[in-house]
PDB file of C-alpha atoms and ligand atoms in Angstrom:
ATOM      1  CA  MET M 291       0.000   0.000   0.000  1.00 61.00           C
ATOM      2  CA  THR M 292       1.288   3.360  -0.932  1.00 51.00           C
ATOM      3  CA  ASN M 293       2.760   5.919   1.418  1.00 66.00           C
ATOM      4  CA  SER M 294       2.001   9.608   1.288  1.00 76.00           C
ATOM      5  CA  LEU M 295       4.548  10.156  -1.487  1.00 87.00           C
ATOM      6  CA  ARG M 296       2.789   7.749  -3.776  1.00 96.00           C
ATOM      7  CA  ARG M 297      -0.874   7.973  -4.657  1.00 96.00           C
ATOM      8  CA  PRO M 298      -2.238   4.498  -5.369  1.00 97.00           C
ATOM      9  CA  LEU M 299      -3.090   3.807  -8.992  1.00 98.00           C
ATOM     10  CA  ILE M 300      -5.414   1.084 -10.209  1.00 98.00           C
ATOM     11  CA  ALA M 301      -5.332   0.559 -13.970  1.00 98.00           C
ATOM     12  CA  GLY M 302      -7.500  -1.724 -16.082  1.00 98.00           C
ATOM     13  CA  ASN M 303      -6.046  -3.177 -19.257  1.00 98.00           C
ATOM     14  CA  TRP M 304      -8.909  -4.183 -21.522  1.00 98.00           C
ATOM     15  CA  LYS M 305      -6.491  -5.779 -24.020  1.00 98.00           C
ATOM     16  CA  MET M 306      -8.280  -6.826 -27.261  1.00 98.00           C
ATOM     17  CA  PHE M 307     -11.701  -7.272 -25.684  1.00 98.00           C
ATOM     18  CA  LEU M 308     -15.110  -5.602 -25.981  1.00 98.00           C
ATOM     19  CA  ASP M 309     -16.996  -3.947 -28.810  1.00 98.00           C
ATOM     20  CA  LEU M 310     -17.925  -0.278 -28.715  1.00 98.00           C
ATOM     21  CA  ALA M 311     -21.210  -0.813 -26.907  1.00 98.00           C
ATOM     22  CA  GLY M 312     -19.496  -2.991 -24.314  1.00 98.00           C
ATOM     23  CA  SER M 313     -16.689  -0.458 -23.911  1.00 98.00           C
ATOM     24  CA  VAL M 314     -19.122   2.393 -23.349  1.00 98.00           C
ATOM     25  CA  ALA M 315     -21.134   0.382 -20.822  1.00 98.00           C
ATOM     26  CA  LEU M 316     -18.024  -0.637 -18.895  1.00 98.00           C
ATOM     27  CA  ALA M 317     -16.602   2.898 -18.918  1.00 98.00           C
ATOM     28  CA  ARG M 318     -19.919   4.253 -17.627  1.00 98.00           C
ATOM     29  CA  GLY M 319     -19.942   1.719 -14.814  1.00 98.00           C
ATOM     30  CA  VAL M 320     -16.349   2.442 -13.806  1.00 98.00           C
ATOM     31  CA  ALA M 321     -16.827   6.230 -13.975  1.00 98.00           C
ATOM     32  CA  ALA M 322     -19.995   6.043 -11.895  1.00 98.00           C
ATOM     33  CA  GLY M 323     -18.492   3.786  -9.245  1.00 97.00           C
ATOM     34  CA  ALA M 324     -14.963   5.115  -8.783  1.00 97.00           C
ATOM     35  CA  PRO M 325     -14.864   6.793  -5.370  1.00 95.00           C
ATOM     36  CA  PRO M 326     -13.966  10.493  -5.555  1.00 91.00           C
ATOM     37  CA  ASP M 327     -11.368  10.241  -2.798  1.00 91.00           C
ATOM     38  CA  GLY M 328      -9.968   6.848  -3.815  1.00 93.00           C
ATOM     39  CA  PRO M 329      -6.924   5.907  -5.860  1.00 97.00           C
ATOM     40  CA  GLU M 330      -6.125   7.251  -9.291  1.00 97.00           C
ATOM     41  CA  VAL M 331      -8.038   5.112 -11.790  1.00 98.00           C
ATOM     42  CA  VAL M 332      -6.974   4.489 -15.388  1.00 98.00           C
ATOM     43  CA  VAL M 333      -8.485   2.355 -18.141  1.00 98.00           C
ATOM     44  CA  ALA M 334      -6.338   1.254 -21.083  1.00 98.00           C
ATOM     45  CA  VAL M 335      -8.744   0.568 -23.912  1.00 98.00           C
ATOM     46  CA  PRO M 336      -8.390  -0.629 -27.518  1.00 98.00           C
ATOM     47  CA  PHE M 337      -7.475   2.102 -30.016  1.00 98.00           C
ATOM     48  CA  THR M 338     -10.859   1.892 -31.727  1.00 98.00           C
ATOM     49  CA  ALA M 339     -12.680   2.650 -28.484  1.00 98.00           C
ATOM     50  CA  LEU M 340     -10.500   5.541 -27.299  1.00 98.00           C
ATOM     51  CA  THR M 341     -12.666   8.395 -28.494  1.00 98.00           C
ATOM     52  CA  VAL M 342     -16.013   6.952 -27.445  1.00 98.00           C
ATOM     53  CA  VAL M 343     -14.696   5.939 -24.028  1.00 98.00           C
ATOM     54  CA  GLY M 344     -13.007   9.345 -23.736  1.00 98.00           C
ATOM     55  CA  GLU M 345     -16.415  10.991 -24.195  1.00 98.00           C
ATOM     56  CA  VAL M 346     -17.910   8.827 -21.451  1.00 98.00           C
ATOM     57  CA  LEU M 347     -15.058   9.601 -19.062  1.00 98.00           C
ATOM     58  CA  LYS M 348     -15.154  13.362 -19.595  1.00 96.00           C
ATOM     59  CA  GLY M 349     -15.787  15.070 -16.283  1.00 94.00           C
ATOM     60  CA  SER M 350     -15.092  11.883 -14.341  1.00 96.00           C
ATOM     61  CA  LYS M 351     -11.969  11.121 -12.366  1.00 95.00           C
ATOM     62  CA  VAL M 352     -11.139   8.072 -14.493  1.00 98.00           C
ATOM     63  CA  LYS M 353      -8.266   8.596 -16.922  1.00 98.00           C
ATOM     64  CA  LEU M 354      -8.084   7.281 -20.449  1.00 98.00           C
ATOM     65  CA  ALA M 355      -5.042   5.302 -21.585  1.00 98.00           C
ATOM     66  CA  ALA M 356      -3.895   3.527 -24.726  1.00 98.00           C
ATOM     67  CA  GLN M 357      -2.176   0.141 -24.715  1.00 98.00           C
ATOM     68  CA  ASN M 358       0.735   1.113 -26.948  1.00 98.00           C
ATOM     69  CA  LEU M 359       2.119   3.980 -29.017  1.00 98.00           C
ATOM     70  CA  HIS M 360       4.672   4.493 -31.760  1.00 98.00           C
ATOM     71  CA  TRP M 361       7.746   6.622 -31.147  1.00 98.00           C
ATOM     72  CA  GLU M 362       7.717   8.697 -34.333  1.00 98.00           C
ATOM     73  CA  LYS M 363       5.744  11.931 -34.432  1.00 97.00           C
ATOM     74  CA  GLU M 364       4.064  11.083 -37.715  1.00 97.00           C
ATOM     75  CA  GLY M 365       4.866   9.472 -41.028  1.00 98.00           C
ATOM     76  CA  ALA M 366       4.438   6.467 -43.267  1.00 98.00           C
ATOM     77  CA  PHE M 367       4.089   3.885 -40.497  1.00 98.00           C
ATOM     78  CA  THR M 368       1.031   1.916 -41.488  1.00 98.00           C
ATOM     79  CA  GLY M 369      -0.857   0.513 -38.545  1.00 97.00           C
ATOM     80  CA  GLU M 370       0.887   2.619 -35.919  1.00 98.00           C
ATOM     81  CA  VAL M 371      -0.471   5.375 -33.672  1.00 98.00           C
ATOM     82  CA  SER M 372       1.567   8.346 -32.402  1.00 98.00           C
ATOM     83  CA  ALA M 373       1.657  10.028 -29.003  1.00 98.00           C
ATOM     84  CA  ALA M 374       0.107  13.168 -30.482  1.00 98.00           C
ATOM     85  CA  GLN M 375      -2.759  11.116 -31.917  1.00 98.00           C
ATOM     86  CA  LEU M 376      -3.332   9.549 -28.501  1.00 98.00           C
ATOM     87  CA  LYS M 377      -3.407  12.970 -26.872  1.00 98.00           C
ATOM     88  CA  ASP M 378      -5.796  14.155 -29.552  1.00 98.00           C
ATOM     89  CA  ALA M 379      -8.055  11.189 -28.781  1.00 98.00           C
ATOM     90  CA  GLY M 380      -8.150  12.198 -25.119  1.00 98.00           C
ATOM     91  CA  CYS M 381      -5.507   9.937 -23.604  1.00 98.00           C
ATOM     92  CA  ALA M 382      -3.732  10.918 -20.426  1.00 98.00           C
ATOM     93  CA  ALA M 383      -1.666   7.748 -20.114  1.00 98.00           C
ATOM     94  CA  VAL M 384      -0.216   4.869 -22.103  1.00 98.00           C
ATOM     95  CA  VAL M 385       0.924   1.310 -21.368  1.00 98.00           C
ATOM     96  CA  ILE M 386       4.386   0.565 -22.747  1.00 98.00           C
ATOM     97  CA  GLY M 387       6.227  -2.733 -23.202  1.00 98.00           C
ATOM     98  CA  HIS M 388       3.500  -5.078 -22.012  1.00 98.00           C
ATOM     99  CA  SER M 389       4.780  -8.645 -21.969  1.00 97.00           C
ATOM    100  CA  GLU M 390       2.250  -9.620 -24.648  1.00 97.00           C
ATOM    101  CA  ARG M 391       3.912  -7.092 -26.930  1.00 98.00           C
ATOM    102  CA  ARG M 392       7.338  -8.394 -25.964  1.00 97.00           C
ATOM    103  CA  GLN M 393       6.247 -12.024 -26.539  1.00 95.00           C
ATOM    104  CA  PHE M 394       4.166 -11.689 -29.691  1.00 97.00           C
ATOM    105  CA  PHE M 395       5.144  -8.432 -31.400  1.00 97.00           C
ATOM    106  CA  GLY M 396       8.897  -8.129 -31.108  1.00 97.00           C
ATOM    107  CA  GLU M 397       8.992  -5.470 -28.406  1.00 97.00           C
ATOM    108  CA  THR M 398      12.488  -5.017 -26.997  1.00 98.00           C
ATOM    109  CA  ASP M 399      13.993  -2.906 -24.236  1.00 97.00           C
ATOM    110  CA  GLU M 400      15.228  -0.585 -26.969  1.00 97.00           C
ATOM    111  CA  THR M 401      11.763  -0.038 -28.451  1.00 98.00           C
ATOM    112  CA  VAL M 402      10.336   0.357 -24.947  1.00 98.00           C
ATOM    113  CA  LYS M 403      12.784   3.186 -24.410  1.00 98.00           C
ATOM    114  CA  LYS M 404      11.827   4.860 -27.701  1.00 98.00           C
ATOM    115  CA  ARG M 405       8.144   4.634 -26.819  1.00 98.00           C
ATOM    116  CA  LEU M 406       8.837   5.977 -23.338  1.00 98.00           C
ATOM    117  CA  THR M 407      10.728   8.919 -24.811  1.00 98.00           C
ATOM    118  CA  ALA M 408       7.777   9.746 -27.075  1.00 98.00           C
ATOM    119  CA  ALA M 409       5.234   9.367 -24.276  1.00 98.00           C
ATOM    120  CA  LEU M 410       7.164  11.652 -21.939  1.00 98.00           C
ATOM    121  CA  ALA M 411       7.663  14.261 -24.650  1.00 97.00           C
ATOM    122  CA  ALA M 412       3.902  14.318 -25.234  1.00 98.00           C
ATOM    123  CA  GLY M 413       3.057  14.535 -21.537  1.00 98.00           C
ATOM    124  CA  LEU M 414       1.426  11.095 -21.400  1.00 98.00           C
ATOM    125  CA  LEU M 415       1.721   9.231 -18.107  1.00 98.00           C
ATOM    126  CA  PRO M 416       3.834   6.192 -19.022  1.00 98.00           C
ATOM    127  CA  ILE M 417       3.143   2.782 -17.472  1.00 98.00           C
ATOM    128  CA  VAL M 418       6.216   0.718 -18.345  1.00 98.00           C
ATOM    129  CA  CYS M 419       5.795  -3.039 -17.907  1.00 98.00           C
ATOM    130  CA  VAL M 420       8.522  -5.424 -16.829  1.00 98.00           C
ATOM    131  CA  GLY M 421       8.473  -9.037 -15.694  1.00 98.00           C
ATOM    132  CA  GLU M 422      10.056 -12.439 -15.990  1.00 97.00           C
ATOM    133  CA  THR M 423       8.800 -15.633 -17.617  1.00 96.00           C
ATOM    134  CA  LEU M 424       8.298 -18.846 -15.666  1.00 94.00           C
ATOM    135  CA  ALA M 425      11.481 -20.327 -17.141  1.00 94.00           C
ATOM    136  CA  GLU M 426      13.444 -17.272 -16.088  1.00 96.00           C
ATOM    137  CA  ARG M 427      12.040 -17.450 -12.548  1.00 95.00           C
ATOM    138  CA  GLU M 428      12.752 -21.171 -12.271  1.00 93.00           C
ATOM    139  CA  ASP M 429      16.303 -20.502 -13.464  1.00 95.00           C
ATOM    140  CA  GLY M 430      16.774 -17.986 -10.666  1.00 96.00           C
ATOM    141  CA  ARG M 431      17.074 -15.135 -13.149  1.00 97.00           C
ATOM    142  CA  THR M 432      14.144 -12.954 -12.048  1.00 97.00           C
ATOM    143  CA  PHE M 433      16.242 -10.079 -10.702  1.00 98.00           C
ATOM    144  CA  LYS M 434      18.642 -10.209 -13.641  1.00 98.00           C
ATOM    145  CA  VAL M 435      15.754  -9.968 -16.104  1.00 98.00           C
ATOM    146  CA  LEU M 436      14.157  -7.076 -14.226  1.00 98.00           C
ATOM    147  CA  GLU M 437      17.467  -5.273 -14.021  1.00 98.00           C
ATOM    148  CA  THR M 438      18.101  -5.678 -17.752  1.00 98.00           C
ATOM    149  CA  GLN M 439      14.599  -4.505 -18.665  1.00 98.00           C
ATOM    150  CA  LEU M 440      14.773  -1.486 -16.361  1.00 98.00           C
ATOM    151  CA  THR M 441      18.276  -0.499 -17.370  1.00 98.00           C
ATOM    152  CA  GLY M 442      17.409  -0.872 -21.049  1.00 98.00           C
ATOM    153  CA  ALA M 443      14.303   1.262 -20.774  1.00 97.00           C
ATOM    154  CA  LEU M 444      15.319   3.885 -18.245  1.00 97.00           C
ATOM    155  CA  THR M 445      18.913   4.879 -18.855  1.00 95.00           C
ATOM    156  CA  GLY M 446      19.589   8.097 -20.727  1.00 94.00           C
ATOM    157  CA  PHE M 447      16.884  10.064 -18.927  1.00 94.00           C
ATOM    158  CA  GLY M 448      17.363  12.507 -16.073  1.00 89.00           C
ATOM    159  CA  PRO M 449      15.354  11.857 -12.920  1.00 88.00           C
ATOM    160  CA  SER M 450      13.232  14.967 -13.498  1.00 92.00           C
ATOM    161  CA  GLN M 451      12.206  13.661 -16.919  1.00 95.00           C
ATOM    162  CA  LEU M 452      10.962  10.489 -15.255  1.00 97.00           C
ATOM    163  CA  ALA M 453       8.947  12.229 -12.536  1.00 95.00           C
ATOM    164  CA  THR M 454       5.664  10.777 -13.825  1.00 97.00           C
ATOM    165  CA  LEU M 455       7.012   7.297 -14.586  1.00 98.00           C
ATOM    166  CA  VAL M 456       4.959   4.332 -13.400  1.00 98.00           C
ATOM    167  CA  VAL M 457       6.449   0.829 -13.538  1.00 98.00           C
ATOM    168  CA  ALA M 458       4.224  -2.252 -13.674  1.00 98.00           C
ATOM    169  CA  TYR M 459       5.696  -5.532 -12.472  1.00 98.00           C
ATOM    170  CA  GLU M 460       3.882  -8.242 -14.377  1.00 97.00           C
ATOM    171  CA  PRO M 461       5.385 -11.701 -14.017  1.00 97.00           C
ATOM    172  CA  VAL M 462       4.515 -13.387 -17.306  1.00 95.00           C
ATOM    173  CA  TRP M 463       3.593 -16.641 -15.561  1.00 94.00           C
ATOM    174  CA  ALA M 464       0.891 -14.859 -13.568  1.00 93.00           C
ATOM    175  CA  ILE M 465      -0.822 -13.127 -16.498  1.00 91.00           C
ATOM    176  CA  GLY M 466      -4.163 -14.616 -17.439  1.00 88.00           C
ATOM    177  CA  THR M 467      -3.273 -17.843 -15.665  1.00 89.00           C
ATOM    178  CA  GLY M 468      -5.089 -17.359 -12.377  1.00 84.00           C
ATOM    179  CA  LYS M 469      -1.674 -17.954 -10.771  1.00 86.00           C
ATOM    180  CA  THR M 470      -1.079 -14.770  -8.816  1.00 88.00           C
ATOM    181  CA  ALA M 471       2.319 -14.006  -7.346  1.00 90.00           C
ATOM    182  CA  THR M 472       2.083 -14.276  -3.589  1.00 95.00           C
ATOM    183  CA  PRO M 473       2.180 -10.928  -1.807  1.00 96.00           C
ATOM    184  CA  ALA M 474       5.700 -11.831  -0.611  1.00 97.00           C
ATOM    185  CA  GLN M 475       6.897 -12.670  -4.149  1.00 97.00           C
ATOM    186  CA  ALA M 476       5.429  -9.442  -5.486  1.00 97.00           C
ATOM    187  CA  GLN M 477       6.904  -7.381  -2.639  1.00 98.00           C
ATOM    188  CA  GLU M 478      10.353  -8.873  -3.192  1.00 98.00           C
ATOM    189  CA  ALA M 479      10.259  -7.969  -6.886  1.00 98.00           C
ATOM    190  CA  HIS M 480       8.856  -4.491  -6.242  1.00 98.00           C
ATOM    191  CA  LEU M 481      11.548  -3.726  -3.701  1.00 98.00           C
ATOM    192  CA  PHE M 482      14.173  -4.883  -6.184  1.00 98.00           C
ATOM    193  CA  ILE M 483      12.639  -2.628  -8.859  1.00 98.00           C
ATOM    194  CA  ARG M 484      12.656   0.337  -6.474  1.00 98.00           C
ATOM    195  CA  LYS M 485      16.300  -0.291  -5.502  1.00 98.00           C
ATOM    196  CA  THR M 486      17.297  -0.625  -9.148  1.00 98.00           C
ATOM    197  CA  CYS M 487      15.580   2.655  -9.984  1.00 98.00           C
ATOM    198  CA  GLU M 488      17.320   4.240  -7.011  1.00 97.00           C
ATOM    199  CA  ARG M 489      20.660   3.097  -8.386  1.00 97.00           C
ATOM    200  CA  LEU M 490      19.768   4.434 -11.838  1.00 97.00           C
ATOM    201  CA  HIS M 491      18.072   7.685 -10.908  1.00 96.00           C
ATOM    202  CA  GLY M 492      18.543   8.425  -7.224  1.00 96.00           C
ATOM    203  CA  ALA M 493      16.677   8.105  -3.970  1.00 97.00           C
ATOM    204  CA  ALA M 494      14.106  10.830  -4.602  1.00 96.00           C
ATOM    205  CA  LEU M 495      12.868   9.288  -7.832  1.00 96.00           C
ATOM    206  CA  ALA M 496      12.771   5.826  -6.268  1.00 97.00           C
ATOM    207  CA  ALA M 497      10.864   7.009  -3.200  1.00 97.00           C
ATOM    208  CA  GLY M 498       8.168   8.611  -5.344  1.00 97.00           C
ATOM    209  CA  LEU M 499       8.034   5.895  -8.008  1.00 98.00           C
ATOM    210  CA  ARG M 500       4.719   4.099  -8.253  1.00 98.00           C
ATOM    211  CA  ILE M 501       5.110   0.396  -8.921  1.00 98.00           C
ATOM    212  CA  LEU M 502       1.989  -1.527  -9.901  1.00 98.00           C
ATOM    213  CA  TYR M 503       1.560  -5.281  -9.692  1.00 97.00           C
ATOM    214  CA  GLY M 504      -0.142  -7.096 -12.561  1.00 97.00           C
ATOM    215  CA  GLY M 505      -0.956 -10.775 -13.041  1.00 96.00           C
ATOM    216  CA  SER M 506      -4.297 -12.311 -12.062  1.00 95.00           C
ATOM    217  CA  VAL M 507      -5.244  -9.512  -9.678  1.00 97.00           C
ATOM    218  CA  LYS M 508      -8.798 -10.266  -8.554  1.00 96.00           C
ATOM    219  CA  PRO M 509     -11.228  -8.903  -5.978  1.00 97.00           C
ATOM    220  CA  ASP M 510     -10.238 -11.683  -3.579  1.00 96.00           C
ATOM    221  CA  ASN M 511      -6.471 -11.123  -3.655  1.00 96.00           C
ATOM    222  CA  ALA M 512      -6.200  -7.347  -4.162  1.00 97.00           C
ATOM    223  CA  ASP M 513      -6.305  -6.455  -0.461  1.00 97.00           C
ATOM    224  CA  ALA M 514      -3.464  -8.790   0.475  1.00 96.00           C
ATOM    225  CA  LEU M 515      -1.315  -7.650  -2.448  1.00 97.00           C
ATOM    226  CA  MET M 516      -1.973  -3.986  -1.738  1.00 97.00           C
ATOM    227  CA  SER M 517      -0.963  -4.468   1.896  1.00 96.00           C
ATOM    228  CA  GLU M 518       2.669  -4.909   0.858  1.00 97.00           C
ATOM    229  CA  PRO M 519       4.722  -1.761   1.372  1.00 96.00           C
ATOM    230  CA  ASP M 520       6.149  -1.461  -2.135  1.00 97.00           C
ATOM    231  CA  LEU M 521       2.938  -2.223  -4.041  1.00 97.00           C
ATOM    232  CA  ASP M 522       1.439   1.088  -5.085  1.00 98.00           C
ATOM    233  CA  GLY M 523      -1.345  -0.183  -7.275  1.00 98.00           C
ATOM    234  CA  ALA M 524      -2.414  -2.794  -9.761  1.00 98.00           C
ATOM    235  CA  LEU M 525      -2.575  -3.348 -13.502  1.00 98.00           C
ATOM    236  CA  VAL M 526      -5.627  -5.529 -13.944  1.00 98.00           C
ATOM    237  CA  GLY M 527      -6.500  -7.574 -17.036  1.00 97.00           C
ATOM    238  CA  GLY M 528      -9.415 -10.014 -16.873  1.00 97.00           C
ATOM    239  CA  ALA M 529     -10.975  -8.594 -13.723  1.00 98.00           C
ATOM    240  CA  SER M 530     -11.089  -5.110 -15.277  1.00 98.00           C
ATOM    241  CA  LEU M 531     -13.628  -6.239 -17.885  1.00 98.00           C
ATOM    242  CA  LYS M 532     -16.507  -6.125 -15.430  1.00 98.00           C
ATOM    243  CA  ALA M 533     -17.247  -2.897 -13.574  1.00 98.00           C
ATOM    244  CA  ASP M 534     -18.094  -4.602 -10.290  1.00 98.00           C
ATOM    245  CA  SER M 535     -14.925  -6.674 -10.043  1.00 98.00           C
ATOM    246  CA  PHE M 536     -12.722  -3.783 -11.178  1.00 98.00           C
ATOM    247  CA  LEU M 537     -14.361  -1.391  -8.732  1.00 98.00           C
ATOM    248  CA  ARG M 538     -13.875  -3.854  -5.893  1.00 98.00           C
ATOM    249  CA  ILE M 539     -10.157  -3.764  -6.674  1.00 98.00           C
ATOM    250  CA  VAL M 540     -10.248   0.050  -6.891  1.00 98.00           C
ATOM    251  CA  LYS M 541     -11.782   0.016  -3.418  1.00 97.00           C
ATOM    252  CA  PHE M 542      -9.083  -2.249  -2.024  1.00 96.00           C
ATOM    253  CA  SER M 543      -8.578  -2.125   1.680  1.00 92.00           C
ATOM    254  CA  ALA M 544      -5.065  -2.258   3.034  1.00 83.00           C
ATOM    255  CA  PRO M 545      -3.758  -1.160   6.389  1.00 71.00           C
ATOM    256  CA  ALA M 546      -2.122   2.248   6.317  1.00 57.00           C
ATOM    257  CA  ARG M 547       1.621   2.039   6.308  1.00 46.00           C
ATOM    258  CA  ALA M 548       3.787   4.061   8.612  1.00 40.00           C
TER     259      ALA M 548
HETATM  260  P1  13P Z 262      -4.705 -10.623 -15.940  1.00 87.89           P
HETATM  261  O1  13P Z 262      -5.178  -9.746 -14.802  1.00 87.89           O
HETATM  262  O2  13P Z 262      -5.822 -11.074 -16.836  1.00 87.89           O
HETATM  263  O3  13P Z 262      -3.827 -11.726 -15.467  1.00 87.89           O
HETATM  264  O4  13P Z 262      -3.805  -9.681 -16.884  1.00 87.89           O
HETATM  265  C1  13P Z 262      -2.778  -8.959 -16.314  1.00 87.89           C
HETATM  266  C2  13P Z 262      -2.250  -8.034 -17.332  1.00 87.89           C
HETATM  267  O5  13P Z 262      -1.599  -8.435 -18.278  1.00 87.89           O
HETATM  268  C3  13P Z 262      -2.543  -6.596 -17.177  1.00 87.89           C
HETATM  269  O6  13P Z 262      -1.790  -5.838 -18.068  1.00 87.89           O
END
């Protein structure tokens, strides 16, 4: 659970689900139910639904996000969407380097860094995803993988440039599998991420850095996960597709941390 430096953030990643009517209905439900004094709430919706969901969210406290962006400003890049286009569509945030993009679409630490550069330049809140596969965890390489991903994405920036950065720890083996990391496993990884960011960008950035956990977060495990000191929020896939389950996660209850 976050301390006073870090406002909790609960983000839904709708991935490639829902038609427009379903997107509008879900956005309405989330906007209506998100408590005014609760955590920051973000929904990352498919490109085709950005503008209609943006209309629904106008005037609400829920922020609109995209699930990816391209790093060029504009040009002959068929099938890609720029940061400026996302801003124009009403986005405040963007997910970068999700493991599904790394696994299936050739995303690398280098392209994550390019996308992060473009997102920051446009003033989009970047949610940069990192995480190890099951094989990497079983090989004892979790920390090495996280370190490589973070170093690859985050070097070359000054700490002030990264003031809005959000990191999402999403162990690949926990995504869509129903196999959540235990709170202790998540905490261990989050602490490592914070320490690595401290080494890269200093104590002030690390202390204010919000680190989300993602991977089978559900209404029945959110409270325990959010009770860990270095978990500042969640990136929720499947359970974000229904307003009631997502809102239960938004309304997580975790003991206040000293
Ligand atoms: P699930 O919550 O469906 O496991 O997905 C997690 C995720 O990938 C969020 O980005």
